[in-house]
Short mmCIF file of C-alpha atoms and ligand atoms in Angstrom, two decimals:
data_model
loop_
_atom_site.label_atom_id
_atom_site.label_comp_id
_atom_site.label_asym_id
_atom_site.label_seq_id
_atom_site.Cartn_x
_atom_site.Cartn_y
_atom_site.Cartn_z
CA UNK X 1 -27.44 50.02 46.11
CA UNK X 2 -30.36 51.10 48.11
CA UNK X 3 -28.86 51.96 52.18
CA UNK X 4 -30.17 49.27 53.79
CA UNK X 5 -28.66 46.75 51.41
CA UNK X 6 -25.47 48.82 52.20
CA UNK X 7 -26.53 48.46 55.83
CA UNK X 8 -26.49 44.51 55.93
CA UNK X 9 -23.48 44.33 53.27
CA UNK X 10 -21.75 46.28 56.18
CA UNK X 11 -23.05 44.49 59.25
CA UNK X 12 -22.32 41.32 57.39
CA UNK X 13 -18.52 42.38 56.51
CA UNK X 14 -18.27 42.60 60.38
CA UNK X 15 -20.15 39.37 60.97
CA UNK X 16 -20.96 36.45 61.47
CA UNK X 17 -24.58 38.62 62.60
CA UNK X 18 -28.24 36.53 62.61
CA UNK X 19 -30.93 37.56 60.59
CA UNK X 20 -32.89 38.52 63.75
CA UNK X 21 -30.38 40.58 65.11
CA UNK X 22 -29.97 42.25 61.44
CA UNK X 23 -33.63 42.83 61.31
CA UNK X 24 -33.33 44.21 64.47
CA UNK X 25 -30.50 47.02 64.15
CA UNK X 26 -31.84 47.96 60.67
CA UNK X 27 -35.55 47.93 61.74
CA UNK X 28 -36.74 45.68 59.00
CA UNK X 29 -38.54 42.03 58.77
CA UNK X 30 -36.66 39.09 58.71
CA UNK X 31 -38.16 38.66 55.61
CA UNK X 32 -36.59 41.44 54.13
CA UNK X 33 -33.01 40.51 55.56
CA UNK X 34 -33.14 37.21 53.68
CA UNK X 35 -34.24 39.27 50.35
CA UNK X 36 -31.02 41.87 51.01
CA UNK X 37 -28.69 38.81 51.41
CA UNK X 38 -30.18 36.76 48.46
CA UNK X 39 -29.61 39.82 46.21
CA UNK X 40 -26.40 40.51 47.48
CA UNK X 41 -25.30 37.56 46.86
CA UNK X 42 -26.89 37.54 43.05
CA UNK X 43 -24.50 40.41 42.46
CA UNK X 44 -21.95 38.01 43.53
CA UNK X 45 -20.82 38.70 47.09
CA UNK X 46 -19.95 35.66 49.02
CA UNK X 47 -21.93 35.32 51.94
CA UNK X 48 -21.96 32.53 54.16
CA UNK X 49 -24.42 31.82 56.59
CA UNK X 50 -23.04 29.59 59.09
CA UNK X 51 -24.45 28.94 63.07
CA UNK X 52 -23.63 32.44 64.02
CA UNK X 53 -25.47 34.48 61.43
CA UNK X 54 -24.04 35.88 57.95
CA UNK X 55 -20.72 36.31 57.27
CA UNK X 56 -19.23 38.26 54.38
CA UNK X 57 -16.45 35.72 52.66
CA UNK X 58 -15.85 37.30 49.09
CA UNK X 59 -16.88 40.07 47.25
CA UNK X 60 -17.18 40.46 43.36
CA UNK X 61 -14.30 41.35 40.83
CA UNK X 62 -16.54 43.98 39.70
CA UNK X 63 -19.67 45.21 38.77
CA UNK X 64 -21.98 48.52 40.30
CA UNK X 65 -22.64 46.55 43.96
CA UNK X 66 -18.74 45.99 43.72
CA UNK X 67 -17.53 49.41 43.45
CA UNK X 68 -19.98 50.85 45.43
CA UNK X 69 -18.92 48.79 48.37
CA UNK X 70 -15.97 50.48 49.92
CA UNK X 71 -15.99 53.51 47.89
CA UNK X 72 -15.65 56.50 49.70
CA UNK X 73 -17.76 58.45 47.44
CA UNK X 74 -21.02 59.21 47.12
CA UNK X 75 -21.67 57.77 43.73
CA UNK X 76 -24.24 55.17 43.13
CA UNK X 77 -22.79 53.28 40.17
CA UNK X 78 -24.89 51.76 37.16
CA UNK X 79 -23.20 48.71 35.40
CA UNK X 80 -23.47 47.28 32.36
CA UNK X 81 -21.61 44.32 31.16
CA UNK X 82 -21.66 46.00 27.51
CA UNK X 83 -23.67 49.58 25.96
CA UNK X 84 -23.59 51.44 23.14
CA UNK X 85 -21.88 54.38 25.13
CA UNK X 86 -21.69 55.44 29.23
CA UNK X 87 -22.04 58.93 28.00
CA UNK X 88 -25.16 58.31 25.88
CA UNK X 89 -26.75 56.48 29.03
CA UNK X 90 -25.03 59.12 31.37
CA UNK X 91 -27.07 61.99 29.61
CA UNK X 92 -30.28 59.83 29.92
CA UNK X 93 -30.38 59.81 33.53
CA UNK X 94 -29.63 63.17 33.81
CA UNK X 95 -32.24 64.20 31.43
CA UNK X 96 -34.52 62.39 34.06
CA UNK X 97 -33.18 64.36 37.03
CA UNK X 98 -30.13 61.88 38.28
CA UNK X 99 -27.30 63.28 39.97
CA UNK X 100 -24.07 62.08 41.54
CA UNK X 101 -24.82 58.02 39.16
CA UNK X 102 -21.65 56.60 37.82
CA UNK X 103 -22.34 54.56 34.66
CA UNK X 104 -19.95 52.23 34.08
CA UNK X 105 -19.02 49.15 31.53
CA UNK X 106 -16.72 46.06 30.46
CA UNK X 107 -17.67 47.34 26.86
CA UNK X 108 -18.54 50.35 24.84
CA UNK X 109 -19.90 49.19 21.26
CA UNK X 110 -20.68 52.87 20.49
CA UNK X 111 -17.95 54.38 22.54
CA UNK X 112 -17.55 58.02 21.26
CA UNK X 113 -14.55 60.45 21.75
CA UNK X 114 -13.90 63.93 21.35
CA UNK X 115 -14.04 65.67 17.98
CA UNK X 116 -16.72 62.99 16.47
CA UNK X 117 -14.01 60.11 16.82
CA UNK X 118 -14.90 56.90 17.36
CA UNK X 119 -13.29 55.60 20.74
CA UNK X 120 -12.28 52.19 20.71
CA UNK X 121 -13.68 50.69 24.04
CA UNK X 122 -12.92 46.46 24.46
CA UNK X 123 -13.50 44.24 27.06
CA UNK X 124 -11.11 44.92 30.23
CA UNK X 125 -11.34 48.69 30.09
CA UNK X 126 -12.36 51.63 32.35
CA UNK X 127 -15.50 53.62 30.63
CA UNK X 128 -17.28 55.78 32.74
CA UNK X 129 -19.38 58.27 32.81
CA UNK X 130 -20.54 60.76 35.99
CA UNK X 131 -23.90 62.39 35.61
CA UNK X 132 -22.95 66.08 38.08
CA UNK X 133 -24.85 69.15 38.91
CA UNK X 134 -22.18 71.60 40.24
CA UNK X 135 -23.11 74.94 41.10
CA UNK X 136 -21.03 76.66 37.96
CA UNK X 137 -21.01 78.87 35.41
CA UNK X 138 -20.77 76.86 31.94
CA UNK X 139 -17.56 78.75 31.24
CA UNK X 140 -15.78 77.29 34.57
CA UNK X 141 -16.89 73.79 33.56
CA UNK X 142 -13.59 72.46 32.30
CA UNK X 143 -12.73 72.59 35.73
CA UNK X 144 -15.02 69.05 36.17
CA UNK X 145 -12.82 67.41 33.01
CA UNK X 146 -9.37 69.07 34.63
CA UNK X 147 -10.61 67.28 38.08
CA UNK X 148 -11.22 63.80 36.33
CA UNK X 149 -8.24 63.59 34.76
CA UNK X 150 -5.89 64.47 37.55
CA UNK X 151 -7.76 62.18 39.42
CA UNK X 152 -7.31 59.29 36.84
CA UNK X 153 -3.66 60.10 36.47
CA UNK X 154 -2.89 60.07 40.02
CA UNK X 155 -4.89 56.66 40.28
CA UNK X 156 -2.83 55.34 37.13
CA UNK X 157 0.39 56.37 38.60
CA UNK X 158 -0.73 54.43 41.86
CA UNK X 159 -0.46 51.37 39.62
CA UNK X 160 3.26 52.09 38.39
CA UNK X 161 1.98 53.79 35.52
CA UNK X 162 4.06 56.84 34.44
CA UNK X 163 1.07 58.24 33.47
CA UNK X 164 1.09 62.11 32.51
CA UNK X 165 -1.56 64.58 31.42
CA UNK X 166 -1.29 66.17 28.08
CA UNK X 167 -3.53 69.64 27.70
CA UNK X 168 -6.42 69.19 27.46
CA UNK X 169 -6.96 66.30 29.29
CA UNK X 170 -5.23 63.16 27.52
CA UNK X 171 -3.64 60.92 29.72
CA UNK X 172 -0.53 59.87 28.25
CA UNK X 173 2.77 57.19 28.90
CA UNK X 174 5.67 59.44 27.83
CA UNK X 175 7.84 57.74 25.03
CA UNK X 176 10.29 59.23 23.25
CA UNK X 177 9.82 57.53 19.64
CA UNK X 178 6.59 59.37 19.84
CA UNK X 179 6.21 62.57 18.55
CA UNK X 180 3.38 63.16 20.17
CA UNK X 181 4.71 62.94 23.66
CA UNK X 182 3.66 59.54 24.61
CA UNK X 183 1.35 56.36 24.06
CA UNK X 184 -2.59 57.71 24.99
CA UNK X 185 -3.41 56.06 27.73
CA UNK X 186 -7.03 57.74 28.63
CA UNK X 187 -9.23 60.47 27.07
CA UNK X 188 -12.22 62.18 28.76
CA UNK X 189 -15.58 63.44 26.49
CA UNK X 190 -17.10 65.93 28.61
CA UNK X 191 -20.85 67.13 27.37
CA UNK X 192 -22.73 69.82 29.26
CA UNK X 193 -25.89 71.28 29.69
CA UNK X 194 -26.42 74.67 30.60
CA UNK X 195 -29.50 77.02 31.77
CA UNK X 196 -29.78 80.80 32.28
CA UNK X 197 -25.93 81.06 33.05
CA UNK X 198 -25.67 78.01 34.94
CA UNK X 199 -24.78 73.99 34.44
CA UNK X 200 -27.50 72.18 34.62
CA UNK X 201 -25.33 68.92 34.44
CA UNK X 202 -21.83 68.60 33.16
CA UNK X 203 -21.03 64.35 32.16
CA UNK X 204 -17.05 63.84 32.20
CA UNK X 205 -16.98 60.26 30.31
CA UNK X 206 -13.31 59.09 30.69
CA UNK X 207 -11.79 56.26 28.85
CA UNK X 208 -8.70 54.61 30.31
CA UNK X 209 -7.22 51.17 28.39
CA UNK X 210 -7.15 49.39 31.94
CA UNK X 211 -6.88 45.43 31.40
CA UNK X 212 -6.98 45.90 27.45
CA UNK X 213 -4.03 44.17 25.21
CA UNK X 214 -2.32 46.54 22.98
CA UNK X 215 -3.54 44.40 19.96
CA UNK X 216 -6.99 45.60 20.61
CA UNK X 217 -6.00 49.46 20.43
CA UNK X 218 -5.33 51.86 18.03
CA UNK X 219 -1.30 52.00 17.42
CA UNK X 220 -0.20 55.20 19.26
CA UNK X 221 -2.19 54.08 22.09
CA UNK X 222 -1.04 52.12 25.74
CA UNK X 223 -3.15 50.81 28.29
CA UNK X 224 -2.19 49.40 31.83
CA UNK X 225 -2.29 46.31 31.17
CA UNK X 226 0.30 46.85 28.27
CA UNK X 227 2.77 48.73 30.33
CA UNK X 228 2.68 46.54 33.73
CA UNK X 229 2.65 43.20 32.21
CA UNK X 230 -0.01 42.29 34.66
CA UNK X 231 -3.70 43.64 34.69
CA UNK X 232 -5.03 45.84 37.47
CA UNK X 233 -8.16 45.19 39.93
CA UNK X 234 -10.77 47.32 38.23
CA UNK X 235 -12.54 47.86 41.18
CA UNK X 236 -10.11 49.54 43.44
CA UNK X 237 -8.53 51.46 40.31
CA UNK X 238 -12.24 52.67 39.36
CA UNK X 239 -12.87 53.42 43.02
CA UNK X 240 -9.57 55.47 43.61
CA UNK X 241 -10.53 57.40 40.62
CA UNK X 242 -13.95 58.31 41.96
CA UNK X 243 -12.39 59.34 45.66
CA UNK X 244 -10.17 61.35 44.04
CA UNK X 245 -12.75 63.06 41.69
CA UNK X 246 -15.24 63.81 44.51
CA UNK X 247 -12.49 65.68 46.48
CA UNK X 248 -12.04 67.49 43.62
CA UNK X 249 -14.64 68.35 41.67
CA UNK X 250 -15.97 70.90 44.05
CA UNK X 251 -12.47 73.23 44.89
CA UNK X 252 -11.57 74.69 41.26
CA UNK X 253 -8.00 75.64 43.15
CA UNK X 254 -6.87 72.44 44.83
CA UNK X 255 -8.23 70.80 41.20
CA UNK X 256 -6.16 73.31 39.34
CA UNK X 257 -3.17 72.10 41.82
CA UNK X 258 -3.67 68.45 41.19
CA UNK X 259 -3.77 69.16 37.63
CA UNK X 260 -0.18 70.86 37.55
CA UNK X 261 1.35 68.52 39.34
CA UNK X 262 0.44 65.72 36.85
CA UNK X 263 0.84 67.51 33.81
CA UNK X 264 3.62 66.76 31.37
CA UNK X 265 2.47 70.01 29.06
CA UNK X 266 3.62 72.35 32.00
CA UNK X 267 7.19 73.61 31.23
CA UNK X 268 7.31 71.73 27.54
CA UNK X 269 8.07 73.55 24.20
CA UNK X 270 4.54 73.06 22.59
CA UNK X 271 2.65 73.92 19.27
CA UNK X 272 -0.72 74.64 19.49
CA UNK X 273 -2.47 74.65 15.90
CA UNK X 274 -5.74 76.74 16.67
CA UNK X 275 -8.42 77.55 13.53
CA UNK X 276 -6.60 80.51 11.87
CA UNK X 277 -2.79 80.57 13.56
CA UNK X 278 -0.32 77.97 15.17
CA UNK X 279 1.07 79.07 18.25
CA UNK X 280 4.49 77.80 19.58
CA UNK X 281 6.57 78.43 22.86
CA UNK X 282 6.60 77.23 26.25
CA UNK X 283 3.39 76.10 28.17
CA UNK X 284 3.50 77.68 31.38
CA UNK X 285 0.55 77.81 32.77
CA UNK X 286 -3.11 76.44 32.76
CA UNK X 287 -5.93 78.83 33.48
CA UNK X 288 -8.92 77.98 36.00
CA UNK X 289 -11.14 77.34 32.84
CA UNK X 290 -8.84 75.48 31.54
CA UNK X 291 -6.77 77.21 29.06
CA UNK X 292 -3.42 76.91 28.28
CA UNK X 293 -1.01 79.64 28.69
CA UNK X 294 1.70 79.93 26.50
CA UNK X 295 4.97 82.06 26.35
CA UNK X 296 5.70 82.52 23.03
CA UNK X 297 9.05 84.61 24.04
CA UNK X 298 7.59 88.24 23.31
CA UNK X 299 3.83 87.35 24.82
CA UNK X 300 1.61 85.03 26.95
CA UNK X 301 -0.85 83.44 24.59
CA UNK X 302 -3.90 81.84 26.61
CA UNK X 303 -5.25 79.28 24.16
CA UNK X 304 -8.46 77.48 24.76
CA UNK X 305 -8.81 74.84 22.61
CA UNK X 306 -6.49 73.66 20.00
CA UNK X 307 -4.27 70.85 18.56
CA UNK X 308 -1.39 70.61 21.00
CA UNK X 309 2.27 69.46 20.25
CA UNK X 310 5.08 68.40 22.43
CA UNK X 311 8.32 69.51 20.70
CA UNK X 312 11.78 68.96 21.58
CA UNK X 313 13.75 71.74 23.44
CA UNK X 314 15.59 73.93 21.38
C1 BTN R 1 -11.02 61.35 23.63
O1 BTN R 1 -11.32 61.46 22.43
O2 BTN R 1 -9.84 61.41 23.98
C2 BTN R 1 -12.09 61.13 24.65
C3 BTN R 1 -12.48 59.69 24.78
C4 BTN R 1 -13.59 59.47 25.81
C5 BTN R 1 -14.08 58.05 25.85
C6 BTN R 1 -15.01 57.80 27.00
S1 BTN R 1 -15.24 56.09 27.33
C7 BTN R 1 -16.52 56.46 28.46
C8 BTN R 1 -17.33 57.58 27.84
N1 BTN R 1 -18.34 57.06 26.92
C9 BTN R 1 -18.10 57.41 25.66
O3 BTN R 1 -18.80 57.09 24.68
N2 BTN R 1 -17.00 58.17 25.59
C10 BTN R 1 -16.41 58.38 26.90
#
């Protein structure tokens, strides 16, 4: 949303403010203010326009206008009622330059997930994708996926979700008939692109089975819907998400903080299955790139990627 659309969407919240006076404070023809309201009101915000001037009286389930508005990040956010993949259009725009764009769908046809999966992605979900430019090295960029998925957890949890992170960066709902360590409840695909040492953009796409019916998803799998009974309002669980991401994206320590203190990993008996070795103990730590630190009883093993395994205390 261009900023003096946000301008009048503002000035109207407050209303009821005339067209004169709204050309007025935002320096612009009346003309123009009756072409700001008309498309505001095409991306389905309610406003009236009684004797006193415009007056905001609804605002859209959801959509780009409808997460922007009240977000308290600086994301401009691309929607899309259905695409192939948020990741594929993510890298797009940032191969043309964007920075700080959300892109964001109902659907995913295409929907990918790590390791070549396929990632199931129906009507009623959260798939997103965050085109960002930090100032890292590409080795400390697992710090952008560790700050997306505490800040999904913690906006799960805010919707009575016993959400939990499982290293990586799995979201899970712990249940004990599952070996695993729960139901998955989100997943993040993060793709990079790196230049003489640096990121040139990093894309955390995260997945989270929002207002999805279990029928619809793979069988070790949960969404929100599923475990509340009830569905969520996209918009403020999408915009919680982003609020918490921007505070954390850019302070590795307070993300590596946020990250402990939603991880279900930390303090679990795990087995990690890596290429040539499988390494079991207790996870006790996770590194600021990421890793996994595990003490195996005679060492600490710091394990970067791998296959990880809750197991049962011994
Ligand atoms: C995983 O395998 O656990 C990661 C799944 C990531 C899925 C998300 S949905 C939004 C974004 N677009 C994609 O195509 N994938 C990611």
């Amino acid at each position: 949303m261009n900023e003096t659309r946000r301008a009048v969407l503002e000035r109207v919240a407050d209303g009821p403010v005339s067209g004169p006076a709204l050309a007025d404070a935002l320096d612009v023809s009346r003309a123009a203010v009756w072409k700001h309201v008309e498309a505001l009101r095409d991306a389905g915000f309610g406003i009236e326009s009684a004797g006193a001037g415009y007056v905001l009286d609804s605002i859209p389930e959801y959509g780009g206008p409808a997460v922007e508005y009240g977000c308290e990040a600086p994301f401009e956010v691309e929607y899309h009622d259905s695409i192939a993949s948020t990741n594929d259009r993510a890298r797009e725009l940032a191969a043309s330059g964007a920075s700080d764009v959300v892109v964001l769908a109902d659907e995913q046809t295409g929907g990918r997930g790590r390791l070549e999966r396929a990632w199931s992605s129906p009507p009623g979900g959260v798939w997103l994708s965050v085109v960002c430019r930090p100032d890292l090295a590409p080795a400390r960029a697992t710090v952008v996926t560790m700050a997306m998925s505490a800040a999904a957890c913690a906006a799960a949890r805010e919707t009575g979700v016993d959400a939990a992170i499982k290293w990586p960066n799995d979201l899970l709902v712990p249940d004990d008939d599952y070996a695993r360590g729960g139901r998955k409840l989100a997943g993040i695909l993060t793709e990079m692109e790196g230049e003489a040492g640096r990121v040139s953009w990093v894309i955390p796409g995260l997945g989270l089975n929002a207002n999805v019916s279990s029928d619809a998803l793979p069988d070790d799998a949960t969404s929100l819907l599923a475990e509340r009974g009830e569905p969520v309002e996209r918009r403020v669980l999408v915009q919680r998400i982003l609020e918490r991401f921007d505070a954390l994206r850019g302070d590795p320590e307070a993300t590596r903080e946020a990250w402990r203190a939603h991880a279900a990993t930390l303090d679990t008996r795990v087995r990690v299955t890596l290429p040539e070795e499988t390494v079991v103990g207790e996870a006790v730590d996770v590194t600021d790139a990421g890793a996994l630190v595990v003490d195996t009883g005679s060492e600490d093993r710091v394990v970067h990627a791998g296959d990880c395994e809750h197991l049962r205390p011994v």
